[in-house]
Coordinates of C-alpha atoms in Angstrom, one line a residue:
Chain L
M264 CA -27.5 -28.9 13.2
D265 CA -30.3 -28.1 14.9
N266 CA -30.2 -31.0 16.8
S267 CA -27.0 -29.7 18.5
D268 CA -25.7 -27.8 21.5
S269 CA -25.6 -23.9 21.6
S270 CA -21.9 -23.0 21.1
Q271 CA -21.8 -25.4 18.5
N272 CA -23.8 -23.2 16.6
T273 CA -23.7 -19.7 17.7
L274 CA -20.0 -18.6 15.6
V275 CA -19.7 -15.3 16.9
S276 CA -20.5 -14.5 21.1
V277 CA -20.5 -11.6 22.2
R278 CA -20.2 -11.1 26.6
N279 CA -21.3 -8.9 29.5
L280 CA -19.4 -6.4 26.6
T281 CA -19.1 -3.4 28.2
F282 CA -17.2 -0.5 25.6
S283 CA -17.2 4.0 26.0
R284 CA -15.8 7.0 24.0
G285 CA -14.7 8.9 25.8
N286 CA -16.5 9.8 28.6
N287 CA -20.6 8.1 26.4
K288 CA -20.8 4.3 27.4
I289 CA -21.7 2.9 24.8
F290 CA -22.3 -0.2 25.9
N291 CA -22.9 -1.0 29.2
D292 CA -22.6 -5.1 29.7
I293 CA -24.2 -6.2 26.1
S294 CA -25.0 -9.9 25.6
L295 CA -25.5 -11.4 22.2
D296 CA -25.0 -13.9 20.2
F297 CA -24.3 -14.7 16.1
E298 CA -25.9 -17.8 14.8
R299 CA -23.9 -19.7 12.7
G300 CA -24.8 -20.2 9.0
K301 CA -28.2 -17.3 9.2
I302 CA -29.0 -13.6 8.7
T303 CA -28.8 -11.4 12.1
A304 CA -29.4 -7.9 11.8
I305 CA -28.6 -5.4 14.8
M306 CA -30.9 -2.8 14.1
G307 CA -31.1 1.3 16.3
P308 CA -30.9 5.0 16.4
S309 CA -27.1 6.4 14.9
G310 CA -25.5 6.4 17.3
T311 CA -26.4 3.9 19.7
G312 CA -22.9 2.4 19.0
K313 CA -23.6 -0.8 15.4
T314 CA -20.7 0.2 13.1
T315 CA -18.6 -0.5 17.5
L316 CA -20.7 -3.1 17.1
L317 CA -18.9 -4.7 14.4
K318 CA -15.3 -2.8 14.3
L319 CA -15.3 -5.1 18.2
I320 CA -16.8 -8.3 16.3
G321 CA -13.4 -7.0 13.6
G322 CA -10.2 -6.5 16.5
Q323 CA -10.5 -3.2 15.1
L324 CA -11.4 -1.6 18.8
Y325 CA -10.3 -2.8 22.4
P326 CA -13.7 -3.8 25.0
E327 CA -12.9 -2.7 29.2
K328 CA -14.7 -5.9 30.1
G329 CA -16.5 -8.4 28.1
I330 CA -15.8 -11.6 25.6
I331 CA -16.0 -11.8 22.1
T332 CA -15.7 -14.8 20.7
V333 CA -15.8 -16.3 17.0
D334 CA -15.6 -19.1 15.6
G335 CA -14.3 -20.6 18.7
E336 CA -11.5 -17.4 19.6
N337 CA -11.4 -15.4 22.3
V338 CA -11.1 -12.3 19.4
H339 CA -9.4 -10.7 21.3
R340 CA -7.0 -12.3 23.7
L341 CA -5.5 -13.7 20.0
R342 CA -1.9 -12.6 18.8
R343 CA -1.8 -10.1 16.4
K344 CA -1.0 -12.6 13.4
E345 CA -3.6 -15.5 14.7
L346 CA -5.9 -12.5 14.8
Y347 CA -5.0 -11.4 12.3
E348 CA -5.2 -15.3 10.4
L349 CA -9.2 -15.3 12.2
R350 CA -9.7 -11.9 9.3
K351 CA -8.6 -13.8 6.3
R352 CA -12.3 -15.9 7.8
M353 CA -14.3 -12.7 8.0
G354 CA -15.9 -10.7 4.8
M355 CA -16.4 -7.1 6.4
L356 CA -18.8 -4.5 4.4
F357 CA -18.1 -0.5 4.3
Q358 CA -20.2 2.1 4.9
S359 CA -18.0 2.8 2.2
G360 CA -17.2 0.9 0.4
A361 CA -13.6 1.6 1.1
L362 CA -11.9 0.7 -2.7
L363 CA -9.2 1.5 -3.3
T364 CA -8.9 4.2 -5.0
D365 CA -5.7 3.7 -7.0
M366 CA -6.8 0.0 -8.6
N367 CA -9.4 -0.3 -11.3
V368 CA -12.0 -2.6 -10.2
Y369 CA -10.6 -5.6 -11.0
D370 CA -6.8 -5.0 -8.9
N371 CA -10.0 -4.1 -5.8
V372 CA -11.0 -7.4 -6.1
A373 CA -7.7 -8.9 -7.0
F374 CA -6.2 -7.4 -4.0
P375 CA -6.5 -9.7 -1.1
L376 CA -6.1 -12.5 -3.2
R377 CA -2.8 -12.0 -4.2
E378 CA -1.5 -10.6 -0.8
H379 CA -3.2 -13.9 0.5
T380 CA -2.9 -17.2 -2.3
H381 CA 0.2 -17.7 -5.0
L382 CA -2.1 -18.2 -6.5
T383 CA -1.3 -18.1 -10.6
E384 CA -2.4 -14.4 -12.2
S385 CA -4.8 -16.7 -14.2
M386 CA -6.1 -18.2 -12.0
I387 CA -6.6 -14.9 -9.6
R388 CA -8.2 -13.6 -13.3
S389 CA -11.1 -16.3 -12.9
L390 CA -12.2 -16.0 -9.5
V391 CA -12.1 -12.5 -9.9
L392 CA -14.4 -12.0 -12.8
M393 CA -16.0 -16.3 -11.3
K394 CA -16.8 -13.0 -7.6
L395 CA -18.2 -10.4 -9.6
Q396 CA -20.0 -12.1 -11.8
A397 CA -22.1 -13.4 -8.2
V398 CA -23.1 -9.0 -7.6
G399 CA -23.4 -8.4 -11.5
L400 CA -20.3 -6.8 -12.1
R401 CA -18.7 -8.8 -14.1
G402 CA -18.7 -5.8 -17.3
A403 CA -16.9 -3.2 -14.7
S404 CA -14.0 -4.5 -14.2
L405 CA -11.5 -1.9 -16.0
L406 CA -13.6 0.5 -14.0
M407 CA -12.4 3.2 -11.3
P408 CA -13.5 3.1 -8.8
N409 CA -14.2 6.9 -8.7
E410 CA -16.5 6.1 -11.6
L411 CA -19.0 4.1 -10.3
S412 CA -22.5 4.9 -8.7
G413 CA -22.7 4.4 -4.7
G414 CA -24.2 1.1 -5.0
M415 CA -22.2 -0.2 -7.7
A416 CA -19.1 0.6 -5.6
R417 CA -21.0 -1.7 -2.4
R418 CA -21.7 -4.8 -4.5
V419 CA -17.4 -4.7 -5.7
A420 CA -16.5 -4.3 -2.2
L421 CA -19.3 -7.1 -1.7
A422 CA -17.1 -9.0 -4.4
R423 CA -13.8 -8.3 -2.8
A424 CA -15.0 -9.0 0.9
I425 CA -16.6 -12.4 -0.4
A426 CA -13.2 -12.8 -2.5
L427 CA -12.0 -15.0 0.3
D428 CA -14.2 -17.3 0.6
P429 CA -15.6 -15.9 4.4
M430 CA -16.8 -17.7 6.6
M431 CA -19.1 -14.8 8.2
I432 CA -19.6 -10.9 6.8
L433 CA -20.4 -7.8 8.5
Y434 CA -22.1 -5.6 6.5
D435 CA -22.1 -1.9 8.4
E436 CA -25.2 -0.2 6.9
P437 CA -25.4 -1.9 3.1
F438 CA -28.3 0.1 2.9
T439 CA -27.8 3.8 2.7
G440 CA -28.0 6.1 0.1
Q441 CA -29.4 3.5 -1.7
D442 CA -32.3 4.1 -4.2
P443 CA -34.8 1.7 -4.1
I444 CA -33.8 0.0 -7.3
S445 CA -29.9 -0.9 -6.3
M446 CA -31.1 -1.3 -2.5
G447 CA -33.1 -4.5 -4.3
V448 CA -31.0 -5.8 -5.2
L449 CA -27.9 -5.3 -2.4
V450 CA -31.1 -6.9 -0.4
L451 CA -31.0 -10.8 -3.2
L452 CA -27.5 -10.6 -3.1
I453 CA -26.8 -11.0 0.6
K454 CA -29.5 -13.6 0.5
A455 CA -28.5 -15.3 -2.1
L456 CA -25.3 -15.2 -1.3
N457 CA -26.1 -16.2 2.5
E458 CA -28.3 -18.9 1.5
T459 CA -25.7 -20.0 -1.3
L460 CA -22.2 -19.9 0.7
G461 CA -23.5 -20.5 4.1
L462 CA -22.6 -17.8 5.3
T463 CA -23.2 -15.9 8.5
S464 CA -24.0 -12.7 8.2
I465 CA -24.4 -9.7 10.4
I466 CA -26.1 -6.5 9.1
V467 CA -26.5 -2.7 10.8
S468 CA -28.9 -0.9 10.1
H469 CA -31.0 1.8 11.2
D470 CA -32.7 0.5 7.7
V471 CA -36.5 -0.6 8.5
C472 CA -35.5 -2.0 4.7
I473 CA -33.3 -4.5 6.6
F474 CA -37.3 -6.1 7.4
I475 CA -36.9 -7.2 3.5
I476 CA -34.0 -9.1 4.0
Q477 CA -36.0 -11.3 6.8
P478 CA -33.4 -12.2 9.0
K479 CA -33.5 -15.3 10.9
T480 CA -32.4 -12.9 15.0
M481 CA -33.0 -9.2 15.4
W482 CA -31.0 -7.4 17.5
M483 CA -32.7 -4.6 19.1
I484 CA -30.4 -2.2 20.4
Y485 CA -31.2 1.3 22.5
Y486 CA -30.9 4.3 24.9
P487 CA -33.1 4.9 27.2
L488 CA -33.2 8.6 29.0
E489 CA -31.9 8.7 32.6
N490 CA -32.6 11.6 34.9
G491 CA -33.4 13.4 31.4
I492 CA -28.9 13.3 30.5
E493 CA -28.9 11.3 27.5
V494 CA -26.9 7.5 28.3
M495 CA -25.9 5.8 25.9
L496 CA -26.7 2.1 27.4
G497 CA -27.2 -1.0 25.7
Y498 CA -29.4 -3.0 25.2
A499 CA -30.4 -6.3 23.4
I500 CA -33.7 -7.6 22.7
A501 CA -34.3 -11.3 21.0
N502 CA -36.7 -12.5 19.6
P503 CA -35.5 -16.0 17.9
T504 CA -38.8 -17.1 17.0
Y505 CA -38.9 -14.0 14.6
A506 CA -38.6 -15.4 11.2
E507 CA -41.0 -17.8 12.4
Q508 CA -44.0 -15.4 13.3
N509 CA -44.0 -13.2 10.5
F510 CA -42.8 -14.2 7.4
S511 CA -42.1 -18.4 7.3
Chain H
M200 CA -2.9 30.8 37.4
M201 CA -4.3 27.3 38.2
Q202 CA -6.1 27.5 34.9
F203 CA -2.6 28.3 32.9
L204 CA -1.5 25.0 35.1
Q205 CA -3.6 23.4 33.7
N206 CA -3.5 23.5 30.0
L207 CA -0.1 24.0 29.8
G208 CA -0.1 20.6 31.7
A209 CA -2.8 19.2 29.1
S210 CA -0.7 20.5 26.1
T211 CA 2.8 19.4 27.3
R212 CA 0.9 16.1 27.9
T213 CA -1.0 15.7 24.7
S214 CA 2.8 16.6 23.0
F215 CA 4.3 13.6 24.6
T216 CA 1.6 11.7 23.7
K217 CA 1.6 13.0 20.4
L218 CA 5.3 12.0 20.0
G219 CA 5.3 8.3 22.0
R220 CA 2.6 7.7 19.2
A221 CA 4.7 8.5 16.5
T222 CA 7.1 7.3 18.1
Y223 CA 5.2 3.8 17.9
F224 CA 4.4 4.2 14.0
L225 CA 8.3 4.7 13.5
I226 CA 9.2 0.6 15.0
Q227 CA 6.0 -0.6 13.2
T228 CA 7.5 1.0 10.5
L229 CA 10.8 -0.2 10.8
A230 CA 9.5 -3.3 11.6
G231 CA 7.3 -4.0 7.5
I232 CA 11.2 -3.6 6.1
F233 CA 11.8 -6.2 5.1
S234 CA 8.8 -7.4 3.8
I235 CA 9.2 -5.5 1.0
L236 CA 12.4 -6.7 0.5
I237 CA 10.8 -9.6 -1.1
R238 CA 8.6 -8.0 -2.7
P239 CA 10.7 -4.9 -4.5
R240 CA 7.9 -3.6 -6.8
L241 CA 6.0 -2.1 -4.2
L242 CA 8.9 0.7 -3.1
M243 CA 9.3 1.0 -7.2
N244 CA 6.0 2.0 -7.8
Q245 CA 6.5 4.7 -4.7
M246 CA 10.4 5.4 -5.9
F247 CA 8.6 6.3 -8.9
S248 CA 5.6 8.4 -7.1
V249 CA 7.9 10.6 -4.7
G250 CA 11.0 10.3 -6.3
V251 CA 11.6 9.8 -10.4
L252 CA 9.0 12.9 -9.9
S253 CA 9.8 14.7 -7.8
F254 CA 13.1 15.5 -10.6
L255 CA 11.8 17.9 -12.5
I256 CA 11.0 21.4 -9.3
I257 CA 14.8 19.4 -7.8
T258 CA 16.6 19.8 -11.3
I259 CA 15.4 23.6 -11.9
S260 CA 15.6 25.1 -8.3
G261 CA 18.9 23.2 -7.9
L262 CA 20.0 25.2 -11.4
F263 CA 18.3 28.3 -10.3
V264 CA 20.4 28.4 -7.0
G265 CA 22.9 27.8 -8.6
M266 CA 23.5 30.8 -10.7
V267 CA 22.5 32.7 -8.3
L268 CA 24.9 32.2 -5.7
G269 CA 27.9 32.2 -9.2
L270 CA 26.5 35.6 -9.4
Q271 CA 26.6 36.1 -5.8
G272 CA 29.7 34.7 -5.0
F273 CA 32.1 37.0 -7.9
Y274 CA 30.1 40.1 -6.8
I275 CA 31.7 39.0 -3.3
L276 CA 35.1 37.5 -4.4
S277 CA 35.6 39.4 -7.5
D278 CA 36.3 42.9 -4.6
F279 CA 39.1 40.2 -3.6
G280 CA 40.6 39.3 -6.8
A281 CA 39.3 35.9 -6.2
E282 CA 37.2 34.7 -8.4
E283 CA 38.8 32.2 -9.6
S284 CA 37.8 30.0 -5.9
L285 CA 34.4 30.7 -7.1
G286 CA 34.3 27.1 -8.3
I287 CA 35.2 26.3 -4.3
M288 CA 32.6 28.8 -2.8
V289 CA 29.8 27.2 -5.2
A290 CA 30.3 23.0 -4.5
A291 CA 30.8 23.6 -0.6
S292 CA 27.8 25.7 -0.4
L293 CA 25.6 23.7 -2.3
V294 CA 27.2 20.4 -0.9
R295 CA 27.6 20.6 2.3
E296 CA 24.3 22.9 2.9
L297 CA 21.9 24.2 -0.1
G298 CA 21.8 21.1 -1.3
P299 CA 20.6 19.3 1.4
V300 CA 19.0 22.2 3.0
V301 CA 16.4 23.1 -0.6
T302 CA 15.7 19.7 -1.4
A303 CA 14.4 18.3 2.3
L304 CA 12.2 21.6 2.5
L305 CA 11.3 20.9 -1.5
F306 CA 10.4 17.1 -0.9
A307 CA 9.0 18.0 2.1
G308 CA 6.6 20.5 -0.6
R309 CA 6.4 18.3 -3.1
A310 CA 6.3 14.6 -1.7
G311 CA 5.0 15.0 1.7
S312 CA 2.4 16.7 1.9
A313 CA 1.3 14.8 -0.6
L314 CA 2.4 11.4 0.8
T315 CA 0.0 13.7 4.1
A316 CA -3.4 13.5 2.0
E317 CA -2.3 10.4 0.4
I318 CA -2.5 8.5 3.4
G319 CA -4.2 11.5 5.8
L320 CA -7.7 10.2 2.7
M321 CA -6.9 7.2 2.6
K322 CA -7.7 6.4 5.8
A323 CA -10.4 8.8 6.1
T324 CA -12.2 7.3 2.9
E325 CA -12.0 3.7 5.5
Q326 CA -9.3 2.4 3.4
L327 CA -6.6 1.7 5.9
S328 CA -9.7 -0.5 7.8
G329 CA -11.1 -1.5 5.2
M330 CA -6.6 -3.3 4.2
E331 CA -6.6 -4.1 7.8
M332 CA -10.0 -6.2 7.9
M333 CA -8.8 -7.6 4.7
A334 CA -6.2 -9.1 7.5
I335 CA -3.3 -6.8 5.7
D336 CA -1.3 -4.9 7.8
P337 CA -1.6 -0.8 6.6
I338 CA 1.7 0.6 7.2
R339 CA 3.5 -2.7 6.7
R340 CA 1.7 -2.5 2.4
I341 CA 1.1 1.4 2.3
I342 CA 3.4 3.9 5.1
T343 CA 6.8 1.3 5.4
P344 CA 6.8 1.5 1.5
R345 CA 6.7 5.3 1.5
F346 CA 8.9 6.4 4.3
L347 CA 11.9 3.9 2.2
A348 CA 10.9 6.1 -0.4
G349 CA 11.2 8.8 0.6
F350 CA 14.2 7.7 2.5
L351 CA 16.5 6.7 -0.2
S352 CA 15.4 9.7 -2.9
M353 CA 16.4 12.4 -0.3
P354 CA 20.0 11.3 -0.7
L355 CA 19.7 10.6 -4.4
L356 CA 17.1 14.2 -5.3
A357 CA 19.9 16.3 -3.5
A358 CA 23.0 14.4 -5.0
L359 CA 21.0 15.7 -8.0
F360 CA 20.3 19.3 -6.6
S361 CA 24.3 19.7 -6.0
A362 CA 24.9 19.0 -9.1
V363 CA 23.4 20.6 -11.1
G364 CA 24.0 24.1 -9.3
I365 CA 27.1 23.4 -9.3
I366 CA 26.5 23.3 -13.7
G367 CA 23.9 26.2 -13.1
G368 CA 27.0 27.8 -10.5
Q369 CA 29.9 27.5 -14.4
L370 CA 27.1 29.0 -16.2
I371 CA 27.3 32.1 -15.0
G372 CA 30.3 32.4 -13.2
T373 CA 32.7 30.9 -16.8
G374 CA 29.5 32.1 -19.5
L375 CA 29.1 34.9 -18.4
L376 CA 31.1 36.2 -15.7
G377 CA 34.6 35.0 -17.9
V378 CA 35.9 32.6 -14.8
D379 CA 38.6 31.1 -16.3
D380 CA 36.9 27.5 -16.7
G381 CA 39.9 24.8 -15.4
A382 CA 40.1 26.8 -12.2
Y383 CA 36.7 26.6 -11.2
W384 CA 36.8 23.1 -11.7
A385 CA 40.7 22.5 -10.7
Q386 CA 40.0 24.7 -7.2
M387 CA 37.2 22.9 -6.4
Q388 CA 38.8 19.8 -6.6
T389 CA 41.2 20.4 -4.9
Q390 CA 39.6 21.3 -2.2
L391 CA 36.5 19.4 -1.5
D392 CA 37.5 17.4 0.3
F393 CA 35.5 13.7 -0.3
Y394 CA 34.9 13.5 3.9
D395 CA 34.3 15.9 5.5
D396 CA 32.0 17.8 2.4
I397 CA 30.4 15.4 0.8
I398 CA 29.7 12.4 2.5
N399 CA 28.9 15.3 5.6
G400 CA 26.0 15.9 2.5
V401 CA 25.7 13.3 2.7
I402 CA 25.2 11.7 5.8
K403 CA 21.8 15.8 6.5
S404 CA 20.2 14.9 3.4
V405 CA 19.3 10.9 4.9
I406 CA 19.0 12.3 8.2
F407 CA 16.3 15.0 6.4
G408 CA 14.7 12.6 4.7
F409 CA 14.5 9.9 7.5
V410 CA 12.8 12.5 9.6
T411 CA 10.5 14.6 6.4
S412 CA 9.1 11.1 5.5
W413 CA 8.5 9.9 9.1
I414 CA 6.1 13.9 10.1
A415 CA 4.3 13.3 6.6
L416 CA 3.4 9.4 7.6
F417 CA 2.7 10.2 10.6
E418 CA 0.6 13.5 10.0
G419 CA -1.2 12.3 7.5
Y420 CA -2.1 8.7 9.7
D421 CA -2.9 10.6 12.6
A422 CA -4.5 13.4 10.3
I423 CA -8.5 13.4 11.9
P424 CA -10.6 11.4 9.6
T425 CA -11.9 14.2 7.9
S426 CA -11.1 17.0 5.1
E427 CA -11.0 19.4 7.8
G428 CA -8.2 17.5 9.5
V429 CA -6.5 15.6 6.0
S430 CA -6.1 20.0 5.3
R431 CA -4.2 20.2 9.2
A432 CA -2.8 17.5 8.6
T433 CA -0.5 18.4 6.0
T434 CA 0.0 22.2 7.1
R435 CA 1.3 20.7 10.2
T436 CA 3.7 18.1 7.4
V437 CA 5.1 20.7 5.5
V438 CA 5.9 23.7 8.8
N439 CA 7.8 21.1 10.9
S440 CA 9.1 19.0 8.0
A441 CA 10.9 23.1 8.4
F442 CA 11.5 23.2 11.9
S443 CA 12.8 20.1 11.8
I444 CA 15.0 20.2 8.7
L445 CA 15.6 23.6 9.4
G446 CA 17.4 22.8 13.5
L447 CA 18.2 19.6 12.6
D448 CA 20.8 21.0 10.5
F449 CA 21.6 23.5 12.9
I450 CA 22.6 21.3 15.0
L451 CA 24.1 18.5 12.7
T452 CA 26.3 20.8 10.5
A453 CA 27.5 22.3 14.7
L454 CA 28.1 18.8 14.9
M455 CA 30.9 18.2 11.7
F456 CA 32.4 21.5 10.7
G457 CA 32.2 22.4 14.1
D458 CA 36.4 22.1 15.3
N459 CA 37.3 23.1 12.4

């Protein structure tokens, strides 16, 4: 993998992206790459459009200008069906967990499997319990989402995100509002998933705890003050040698 | 003056964009119907929560409305010595007007507001975006079954309302006020027309079901994803549904019974 050219190593590439919400220009001509099989972190203060970037990558929002490709496919040029096919290979962990509140934990994790596969119920059962085991919540399979703590809900959501064995997971602020212990559990989980399943992980966070994960690449998004008016501009600083320098 | 014109223009534009969004939403919802036919279980679950759970309120309201009609009708008809016509009076009022209209109003209050709140909260808690990211179309999975359930439940509930109302009228008319039982039913049988009265009433309730479900689901889907946004959307559902039901009822009545 190391010797192959950069386009093969890049799973997600963002080129000359411009995006505004109303009159606020959130991204102005930014370009960044996300390496295949690695953890990439995006940091920046809140309101800089980190979550927006994830939604753009997932095809939920459309850019004004620029191209976003995921696994070689231009996300915003795909037809609806093709986009959905691509999304089956992506998992996303929402800030709130986004669990379906009318189903228990087991059914939540089984939900994408039941919708997208024709597996038998016994097969689904083994898969679901395996995924729940991976996040350490096998015993909680019969609880309803409102009976879970914030950290547990996020772990269940993680189990659901990996249910279809995606090639990449987008994490939206996974550490917000977590106590140190469940944060530690999540950090270990994200690392373990990345290593054992070879997932590409993109983590968005404003929390410095992201350093514990030792991402391969770190992108900073910030906005400068121009003439005293806050102008939302996206800038990206790449530091690919970051991991080597500091941790390994 | 300019300011007024600007505001007028802006609010007109907002209303039309919303109408456009609502129409697009409806088209997407209807496009999902085929996928529901393959999975009737989704529809059945919604029929239960939208239809079956509205059973009690519809039955009790129908009974009381029928009883009131029996009382009022009797007092007016007895002035003309026409108490025997109580049956047809109660049945025609219920089947043509009160059945579809009152059922639709109750339905908007009971099931419509619940649908808006449910969808609005699903949006606020990112469940809908979550589904989209799992490559599951939330309109097909969540909206279409609820829409179909509302659309199919309404005529059934309206029929139930009318039937219970007629029994309520009979309880009061023949049981309490001494109208002849045979006359009550016989007048109804001879004078109530299947096509003119019953089918027209059913058409009304089908249209009300369509409109109420559409409004309720769209308001939820279009709600601002905050507690306040959802609460406003729920209010809008009830208010807009009531307006549309009553307005449409007038138009439909004029079209159906205007030439008599």
